[in-house]
Amino acid sequence: MTLYLIVCATGPAPGAGELVTLSQRAGWDVQVVATPLALDFLDLAAIEEQTGRPVRSRYRLPSEPKPPRPEAIIVAPASYNTINKFALGIADTYPLGLLAEAPGLGIPVVILPSVNPSLAGRVPYQASVARLRAEGVELLDPPPAGAFPWHTALEALSRRLP
């Protein structure tokens, strides 16, 4: 089964390999998809060696092979910007394009935000949370400062699968 891990450019992003490891231990074949800004946060060579796949951040060219469709998507760490754009259906990057169509395709999506309290308390963010949850997206509460709880995203996903 293929899991897409979408990584946004927030502080915890360099640790995304931890979620890759946890996901692989749980039997997932992981494809990492990074927002364009997140590319600078990741050790691309290490992630690609870990997954056996290139990190994707753009739409493929017609001459490039089509990647497998995911059975599930985790967005972690998810930025304020990505969460709000996803909720509004904005698909101006490859990762957002994947997210925009996932609910319509029945692909489970779990979001583990990396959003500070001042942003999480804003009306636009709260509206986005409500909108995404109404569409069946599992949007976890932002964790408190400290160690990023990667495992909680995978645990939430496992509760959503048959």
PDB file of C-alpha atoms in Angstrom:
ATOM      1  CA  MET A   1       0.000   0.000   0.000  1.00  0.00           C
ATOM      2  CA  THR A   2       1.284   3.434  -0.924  1.00  0.00           C
ATOM      3  CA  LEU A   3       1.267   6.313   1.549  1.00  0.00           C
ATOM      4  CA  TYR A   4       2.013   9.846   0.407  1.00  0.00           C
ATOM      5  CA  LEU A   5       3.700  11.944   3.082  1.00  0.00           C
ATOM      6  CA  ILE A   6       3.306  15.621   2.236  1.00  0.00           C
ATOM      7  CA  VAL A   7       5.850  17.753   4.078  1.00  0.00           C
ATOM      8  CA  CYS A   8       5.494  21.522   4.509  1.00  0.00           C
ATOM      9  CA  ALA A   9       8.188  24.072   5.323  1.00  0.00           C
ATOM     10  CA  THR A  10       7.847  24.324   9.091  1.00  0.00           C
ATOM     11  CA  GLY A  11      10.273  23.708  11.938  1.00  0.00           C
ATOM     12  CA  PRO A  12       9.675  19.942  12.362  1.00  0.00           C
ATOM     13  CA  ALA A  13      10.137  19.183   8.620  1.00  0.00           C
ATOM     14  CA  PRO A  14      13.779  18.015   8.913  1.00  0.00           C
ATOM     15  CA  GLY A  15      12.522  15.136  11.094  1.00  0.00           C
ATOM     16  CA  ALA A  16      10.139  13.752   8.450  1.00  0.00           C
ATOM     17  CA  GLY A  17      12.354  10.687   8.107  1.00  0.00           C
ATOM     18  CA  GLU A  18      11.039   9.574  11.490  1.00  0.00           C
ATOM     19  CA  LEU A  19       7.504   9.303  10.099  1.00  0.00           C
ATOM     20  CA  VAL A  20       8.869   7.521   7.034  1.00  0.00           C
ATOM     21  CA  THR A  21      10.478   4.932   9.307  1.00  0.00           C
ATOM     22  CA  LEU A  22       7.331   4.476  11.402  1.00  0.00           C
ATOM     23  CA  SER A  23       5.209   4.148   8.251  1.00  0.00           C
ATOM     24  CA  GLN A  24       7.534   1.599   6.672  1.00  0.00           C
ATOM     25  CA  ARG A  25       7.484  -0.455   9.874  1.00  0.00           C
ATOM     26  CA  ALA A  26       3.689  -0.429   9.613  1.00  0.00           C
ATOM     27  CA  GLY A  27       3.922  -1.885   6.088  1.00  0.00           C
ATOM     28  CA  TRP A  28       3.558   1.263   3.961  1.00  0.00           C
ATOM     29  CA  ASP A  29       5.468   2.047   0.797  1.00  0.00           C
ATOM     30  CA  VAL A  30       6.152   5.764   1.301  1.00  0.00           C
ATOM     31  CA  GLN A  31       6.330   8.509  -1.317  1.00  0.00           C
ATOM     32  CA  VAL A  32       7.489  11.837   0.125  1.00  0.00           C
ATOM     33  CA  VAL A  33       6.007  14.924  -1.527  1.00  0.00           C
ATOM     34  CA  ALA A  34       7.418  18.265  -0.413  1.00  0.00           C
ATOM     35  CA  THR A  35       5.998  21.712  -0.861  1.00  0.00           C
ATOM     36  CA  PRO A  36       8.430  23.799  -2.909  1.00  0.00           C
ATOM     37  CA  LEU A  37       9.661  25.648   0.188  1.00  0.00           C
ATOM     38  CA  ALA A  38      10.027  22.419   2.184  1.00  0.00           C
ATOM     39  CA  LEU A  39      12.702  21.131  -0.203  1.00  0.00           C
ATOM     40  CA  ASP A  40      15.257  23.284   1.635  1.00  0.00           C
ATOM     41  CA  PHE A  41      14.237  21.755   4.978  1.00  0.00           C
ATOM     42  CA  LEU A  42      14.833  18.133   3.964  1.00  0.00           C
ATOM     43  CA  ASP A  43      17.905  16.003   3.458  1.00  0.00           C
ATOM     44  CA  LEU A  44      16.684  14.891   0.039  1.00  0.00           C
ATOM     45  CA  ALA A  45      19.392  12.268  -0.480  1.00  0.00           C
ATOM     46  CA  ALA A  46      18.651  10.640   2.883  1.00  0.00           C
ATOM     47  CA  ILE A  47      14.860  10.604   2.291  1.00  0.00           C
ATOM     48  CA  GLU A  48      15.323   9.198  -1.213  1.00  0.00           C
ATOM     49  CA  GLU A  49      17.632   6.474   0.082  1.00  0.00           C
ATOM     50  CA  GLN A  50      15.180   5.673   2.868  1.00  0.00           C
ATOM     51  CA  THR A  51      12.154   5.428   0.561  1.00  0.00           C
ATOM     52  CA  GLY A  52      13.818   4.250  -2.644  1.00  0.00           C
ATOM     53  CA  ARG A  53      11.883   6.999  -4.433  1.00  0.00           C
ATOM     54  CA  PRO A  54      12.674  10.561  -5.456  1.00  0.00           C
ATOM     55  CA  VAL A  55      11.111  13.301  -3.358  1.00  0.00           C
ATOM     56  CA  ARG A  56       8.440  14.890  -5.532  1.00  0.00           C
ATOM     57  CA  SER A  57       7.454  18.535  -5.456  1.00  0.00           C
ATOM     58  CA  ARG A  58       6.192  19.289  -8.941  1.00  0.00           C
ATOM     59  CA  TYR A  59       3.839  17.833 -11.477  1.00  0.00           C
ATOM     60  CA  ARG A  60       5.464  15.212 -13.680  1.00  0.00           C
ATOM     61  CA  LEU A  61       6.299  15.859 -17.287  1.00  0.00           C
ATOM     62  CA  PRO A  62       4.314  13.863 -19.871  1.00  0.00           C
ATOM     63  CA  SER A  63       7.468  11.841 -20.591  1.00  0.00           C
ATOM     64  CA  GLU A  64       7.898  10.848 -16.918  1.00  0.00           C
ATOM     65  CA  PRO A  65       6.284   7.704 -15.475  1.00  0.00           C
ATOM     66  CA  LYS A  66       3.066   8.150 -13.558  1.00  0.00           C
ATOM     67  CA  PRO A  67       3.541   7.461  -9.838  1.00  0.00           C
ATOM     68  CA  PRO A  68       1.224   5.039  -8.038  1.00  0.00           C
ATOM     69  CA  ARG A  69      -1.976   6.507  -6.616  1.00  0.00           C
ATOM     70  CA  PRO A  70      -1.849   6.699  -2.823  1.00  0.00           C
ATOM     71  CA  GLU A  71      -4.127   4.644  -0.624  1.00  0.00           C
ATOM     72  CA  ALA A  72      -3.703   7.338   2.049  1.00  0.00           C
ATOM     73  CA  ILE A  73      -2.108  10.749   2.587  1.00  0.00           C
ATOM     74  CA  ILE A  74      -0.534  12.234   5.702  1.00  0.00           C
ATOM     75  CA  VAL A  75       0.367  15.920   5.741  1.00  0.00           C
ATOM     76  CA  ALA A  76       3.000  16.425   8.431  1.00  0.00           C
ATOM     77  CA  PRO A  77       4.136  18.890   9.406  1.00  0.00           C
ATOM     78  CA  ALA A  78       1.302  20.899   7.874  1.00  0.00           C
ATOM     79  CA  SER A  79       1.639  24.660   7.651  1.00  0.00           C
ATOM     80  CA  TYR A  80      -1.021  27.280   8.287  1.00  0.00           C
ATOM     81  CA  ASN A  81      -0.824  28.254   4.625  1.00  0.00           C
ATOM     82  CA  THR A  82      -1.255  24.706   3.280  1.00  0.00           C
ATOM     83  CA  ILE A  83      -4.170  23.934   5.604  1.00  0.00           C
ATOM     84  CA  ASN A  84      -6.011  27.105   4.591  1.00  0.00           C
ATOM     85  CA  LYS A  85      -5.354  26.603   0.866  1.00  0.00           C
ATOM     86  CA  PHE A  86      -6.469  22.953   1.049  1.00  0.00           C
ATOM     87  CA  ALA A  87      -9.695  23.985   2.759  1.00  0.00           C
ATOM     88  CA  LEU A  88     -10.396  26.526   0.018  1.00  0.00           C
ATOM     89  CA  GLY A  89      -9.624  24.102  -2.806  1.00  0.00           C
ATOM     90  CA  ILE A  90      -6.582  26.042  -3.994  1.00  0.00           C
ATOM     91  CA  ALA A  91      -4.296  23.775  -6.011  1.00  0.00           C
ATOM     92  CA  ASP A  92      -1.424  26.050  -6.986  1.00  0.00           C
ATOM     93  CA  THR A  93       1.311  23.496  -6.225  1.00  0.00           C
ATOM     94  CA  TYR A  94       1.672  19.771  -6.799  1.00  0.00           C
ATOM     95  CA  PRO A  95       1.107  18.883  -3.117  1.00  0.00           C
ATOM     96  CA  LEU A  96      -2.048  21.023  -3.003  1.00  0.00           C
ATOM     97  CA  GLY A  97      -3.248  19.481  -6.263  1.00  0.00           C
ATOM     98  CA  LEU A  98      -2.963  16.025  -4.671  1.00  0.00           C
ATOM     99  CA  LEU A  99      -4.849  17.205  -1.605  1.00  0.00           C
ATOM    100  CA  ALA A 100      -7.543  18.980  -3.616  1.00  0.00           C
ATOM    101  CA  GLU A 101      -8.658  15.774  -5.289  1.00  0.00           C
ATOM    102  CA  ALA A 102      -8.095  13.305  -2.422  1.00  0.00           C
ATOM    103  CA  PRO A 103     -11.490  13.699  -0.674  1.00  0.00           C
ATOM    104  CA  GLY A 104     -13.306  13.303  -3.999  1.00  0.00           C
ATOM    105  CA  LEU A 105     -11.361  10.107  -4.689  1.00  0.00           C
ATOM    106  CA  GLY A 106     -12.081   8.679  -1.239  1.00  0.00           C
ATOM    107  CA  ILE A 107      -8.413   8.797  -0.205  1.00  0.00           C
ATOM    108  CA  PRO A 108      -8.114   9.191   3.577  1.00  0.00           C
ATOM    109  CA  VAL A 109      -6.176  12.312   4.592  1.00  0.00           C
ATOM    110  CA  VAL A 110      -4.666  12.946   8.025  1.00  0.00           C
ATOM    111  CA  ILE A 111      -3.159  16.337   8.851  1.00  0.00           C
ATOM    112  CA  LEU A 112      -0.733  16.939  11.725  1.00  0.00           C
ATOM    113  CA  PRO A 113      -0.382  20.729  11.929  1.00  0.00           C
ATOM    114  CA  SER A 114       2.678  22.690  12.863  1.00  0.00           C
ATOM    115  CA  VAL A 115       0.813  25.898  13.597  1.00  0.00           C
ATOM    116  CA  ASN A 116       1.553  28.214  16.490  1.00  0.00           C
ATOM    117  CA  PRO A 117      -1.248  29.161  18.907  1.00  0.00           C
ATOM    118  CA  SER A 118      -1.579  32.725  17.609  1.00  0.00           C
ATOM    119  CA  LEU A 119      -2.346  31.402  14.105  1.00  0.00           C
ATOM    120  CA  ALA A 120      -4.393  28.406  15.275  1.00  0.00           C
ATOM    121  CA  GLY A 121      -6.732  30.744  17.134  1.00  0.00           C
ATOM    122  CA  ARG A 122      -7.503  32.898  14.114  1.00  0.00           C
ATOM    123  CA  VAL A 123     -10.922  32.773  12.470  1.00  0.00           C
ATOM    124  CA  PRO A 124      -9.570  31.793   8.999  1.00  0.00           C
ATOM    125  CA  TYR A 125      -7.756  28.778  10.465  1.00  0.00           C
ATOM    126  CA  GLN A 126     -10.739  27.696  12.573  1.00  0.00           C
ATOM    127  CA  ALA A 127     -12.986  27.954   9.498  1.00  0.00           C
ATOM    128  CA  SER A 128     -10.531  25.823   7.516  1.00  0.00           C
ATOM    129  CA  VAL A 129     -10.433  23.194  10.258  1.00  0.00           C
ATOM    130  CA  ALA A 130     -14.232  23.003  10.304  1.00  0.00           C
ATOM    131  CA  ARG A 131     -14.448  22.862   6.499  1.00  0.00           C
ATOM    132  CA  LEU A 132     -11.869  20.062   6.191  1.00  0.00           C
ATOM    133  CA  ARG A 133     -13.374  18.021   9.021  1.00  0.00           C
ATOM    134  CA  ALA A 134     -16.795  18.352   7.378  1.00  0.00           C
ATOM    135  CA  GLU A 135     -15.276  16.723   4.276  1.00  0.00           C
ATOM    136  CA  GLY A 136     -13.962  13.808   6.323  1.00  0.00           C
ATOM    137  CA  VAL A 137     -10.349  14.970   6.627  1.00  0.00           C
ATOM    138  CA  GLU A 138      -8.759  13.985   9.944  1.00  0.00           C
ATOM    139  CA  LEU A 139      -7.176  17.232  11.131  1.00  0.00           C
ATOM    140  CA  LEU A 140      -5.415  16.755  14.450  1.00  0.00           C
ATOM    141  CA  ASP A 141      -4.994  19.555  16.964  1.00  0.00           C
ATOM    142  CA  PRO A 142      -1.660  21.388  16.773  1.00  0.00           C
ATOM    143  CA  PRO A 143       0.740  19.789  19.256  1.00  0.00           C
ATOM    144  CA  PRO A 144       2.273  21.871  22.046  1.00  0.00           C
ATOM    145  CA  ALA A 145       5.788  23.153  21.557  1.00  0.00           C
ATOM    146  CA  GLY A 146       8.466  20.538  21.992  1.00  0.00           C
ATOM    147  CA  ALA A 147       9.061  17.203  20.335  1.00  0.00           C
ATOM    148  CA  PHE A 148       6.866  16.799  17.257  1.00  0.00           C
ATOM    149  CA  PRO A 149       4.560  13.758  17.725  1.00  0.00           C
ATOM    150  CA  TRP A 150       4.998  12.098  14.305  1.00  0.00           C
ATOM    151  CA  HIS A 151       3.474   8.849  15.565  1.00  0.00           C
ATOM    152  CA  THR A 152       0.091  10.503  16.205  1.00  0.00           C
ATOM    153  CA  ALA A 153      -0.477  11.011  12.470  1.00  0.00           C
ATOM    154  CA  LEU A 154       0.098   7.331  11.734  1.00  0.00           C
ATOM    155  CA  GLU A 155      -2.083   6.303  14.689  1.00  0.00           C
ATOM    156  CA  ALA A 156      -4.907   8.532  13.407  1.00  0.00           C
ATOM    157  CA  LEU A 157      -4.557   7.043   9.937  1.00  0.00           C
ATOM    158  CA  SER A 158      -4.701   3.482  11.263  1.00  0.00           C
ATOM    159  CA  ARG A 159      -8.034   4.294  12.974  1.00  0.00           C
ATOM    160  CA  ARG A 160      -9.466   5.424   9.604  1.00  0.00           C
ATOM    161  CA  LEU A 161      -8.534   2.317   7.636  1.00  0.00           C
ATOM    162  CA  PRO A 162     -10.505  -0.921   7.504  1.00  0.00           C
TER     163      PRO A 162
END
